[in-house]
């Protein structure tokens, strides 16, 4: 992989500075289309227009505006917004080490890889090795693309994986959902039968077994179109809710 | 209550649970509008035909790939037939799923108020909590099919979209992979990790960027000048002596 880094900087813990590079760990394999005008198949361009003058506006004539409740705006330049990055904007600033398994998956957002930065190989290997032996993950902050992200850095194969975490106030807790309670709880027998059904479907997680079938379906549509075939959209399927829970469970187990 | 993004049924054997999908994260970021500096007018983005130079309405736009143009309607032929169902295919141990696969977290909540729906939901949540397993299934959101893991969190069913295996890049060629370390340094680094270890308490971490940006907006509103802070250059330099840096860190972590 001729990897190109997305960000170069320093991971610091205590007084130890580890030069690091951030790389994408995931990539979308979805089919990406260009928008075109159907009548002449010319590309669609997205133009920035000032509706007052009805004219296209150059990038350098644009400022960022924060809307106030009275409809007015506070204008900020890109540099002024960047100032929110604070003094640690060039760092992945590690604050603590925590047991990795304690982090509920609800916190996990996108993952990146960390590789060693220039002149940073020794420090990088040391951090990777020490994290591996400690069984801990490093919790730090990272400013990227005009946002501060909480990150969890952990050993991953020969390098480090940096998972972006949601902040606690961004996470919706289950008690905010006001889940209704049934008039009658599921019976012991129903729970037992459902338990059997779960058992019968137990498996190992084997990610390579799952392929994105939508991607193949999109490519198939493109191919049919190329051959000049007529393409019709299918009707979606509907399902009914069964009214007898116990009967449905029994039929599932049969 | 978060907005419903999808309604359908979660199917488990022959048991169907009508459910709604809501996001499990909320957007708390400050949002800005692009303004034309000259007249403070919010900028509009218009779709313009590059040949005619004229604005194009949405229904006249097609999708081009590799020289082939398909309409949105034709593209919908690729939509999986089952767009209203999540079929549970298997139950796996949650810790077998590496966090690298996790994409976006959602909740599934009962759709509708009927007692049958609520009981079926509760049954599935109850049995999954007992089994301590996550259900794997497939589901279609806005024409894209996802592999999903469903599990229980505090009595609620959670659905996380997962990355497909071929969307996870391999680490070949990344700088710093492999190589030797000095046991003495590793020992010292482990002591430092230990000294900086805590429990995971997510509420200890607030989004400081959001707070700083709010105060920048406030300061600017009052006509103040905004200065871009500098990163302390000492913190961005590679340390010349790792062992010395570790020892000094440890001394400072233990004293403070």
Coordinates of C-alpha atoms in Angstrom, one line a residue, chain A residues 185-194, chain B residues 123:
Chain A
X185 CA -43.7 -9.4 30.3
X186 CA -42.6 -12.3 28.1
X187 CA -43.2 -15.6 29.8
X188 CA -40.4 -17.9 31.0
X189 CA -41.4 -20.4 28.3
X190 CA -41.1 -17.7 25.6
X191 CA -37.7 -16.7 26.9
X192 CA -36.6 -20.3 27.0
X193 CA -37.7 -20.9 23.4
X194 CA -36.1 -17.6 22.2
Chain B
X123 CA -38.4 -10.7 24.5

